[in-house]
Amino acid sequence: EVQLQESGPGLVKPSQSLSLTCSVTGYSITSNYWGWIRKFPGNKMEWMGYISYSGSTSYNPSLKSRISITRDTSKNQFFLQLNSVTTEDTATYYCARYGQGFDYWGQGVMVTVSS
Amino acid sequence: DIVLTQAPLSVSVTPGESASISCRSSKSLLSSKGITSLYWYLQKPGKSPQLLIYRMSNLASGVPDRFSGSGSETDFTLKISKVETEDVGVYYCAQFLEYPYTFGAGTKLELK
């Protein structure tokens, strides 16, 4: 069974970088696409970007140059880095596999940006 | 960006009755390959979003057939027949036709 698990700090200070890890079991990240999606307080959902089976990436232009998604195929993990965070980046962050749509999701990690 | 407008934003349903949620797209979601890239998700309280419907009308694995999706190129409907207590949560439509992928604002389903 495909399983995804996010990990990372739950509190980040403004202007610093947010770094999260998604660990995948039951499926290789060298197949399909693997993405990050966040849900803001109040239900709004935002696709942040994804990394493909080959390592190419696509990002939401709203995040401009602040975002980077990378991977470690030896550990079957992929990563999110979001730079220069503000309080507006406070959200629950999910990693997910893109198959028929985003069909497998992690349980999510809540990240608060606050000094 | 493609804007998805959901209606209503909240709905209260008696168990056993039916419910419908609408999703309107600002642009056709029909691809050149003839696939309509509209998806429906349910986020139950305290859980991750789960895929209900893919490509407008296809039931995802493990999803009860009480759920169904239909629509055209820009107007879509999720129907839940005989709502059960486990159907409570927030329903989202999403488009994966073009970047950036976008989601509707969500429809909260509650029980009467």
Coordinates of C-alpha atoms in Angstrom, one line a residue, chain B residues 25-82:
Chain B
S25 CA -14.9 26.5 -14.1
S26 CA -13.7 29.8 -15.6
K27 CA -12.3 27.8 -18.6
S28 CA -13.1 24.5 -20.4
L29 CA -11.5 21.6 -18.6
L30 CA -11.7 19.4 -21.7
S31 CA -8.2 18.5 -22.9
S32 CA -7.1 17.9 -26.5
K33 CA -7.1 14.2 -25.6
G34 CA -10.8 14.2 -24.8
I35 CA -10.3 14.0 -21.0
T36 CA -12.1 16.3 -18.7
S37 CA -9.7 17.1 -15.8
L38 CA -12.1 17.8 -13.0
Y39 CA -11.7 16.0 -9.7
W40 CA -13.7 15.8 -6.5
Y41 CA -12.3 15.4 -3.0
L42 CA -13.7 15.0 0.5
Q43 CA -11.8 16.1 3.6
K44 CA -13.4 14.5 6.6
P45 CA -12.8 16.2 10.0
G46 CA -9.2 15.6 11.2
K47 CA -8.3 13.6 8.0
S48 CA -6.4 14.2 4.8
P49 CA -8.4 14.9 1.6
Q50 CA -9.5 11.7 -0.2
L51 CA -10.1 11.4 -3.9
L52 CA -13.8 10.6 -4.7
I53 CA -14.1 11.2 -8.5
Y54 CA -11.5 11.6 -11.2
R55 CA -11.8 12.9 -14.7
M56 CA -15.3 14.3 -14.0
S57 CA -17.2 11.0 -13.6
N58 CA -15.0 8.1 -12.6
L59 CA -15.4 6.7 -9.1
A60 CA -12.1 6.4 -7.3
S61 CA -11.1 3.0 -5.8
G62 CA -13.0 2.2 -2.6
V63 CA -15.5 5.0 -2.9
P64 CA -19.1 4.0 -2.4
D65 CA -21.3 4.2 -5.5
R66 CA -23.6 6.7 -3.6
F67 CA -21.2 9.2 -5.1
S68 CA -21.3 10.3 -8.7
G69 CA -19.9 13.0 -10.8
S70 CA -21.2 14.6 -14.0
G71 CA -20.9 17.7 -16.1
S72 CA -19.9 19.4 -19.2
E73 CA -16.7 21.3 -20.1
T74 CA -17.2 24.0 -17.5
D75 CA -20.1 23.0 -15.2
F76 CA -19.9 20.1 -12.9
T77 CA -21.9 18.4 -10.3
L78 CA -21.1 16.0 -7.5
K79 CA -24.2 14.1 -6.3
I80 CA -24.4 12.1 -3.1
S81 CA -27.4 9.8 -2.9
K82 CA -28.6 8.7 0.5

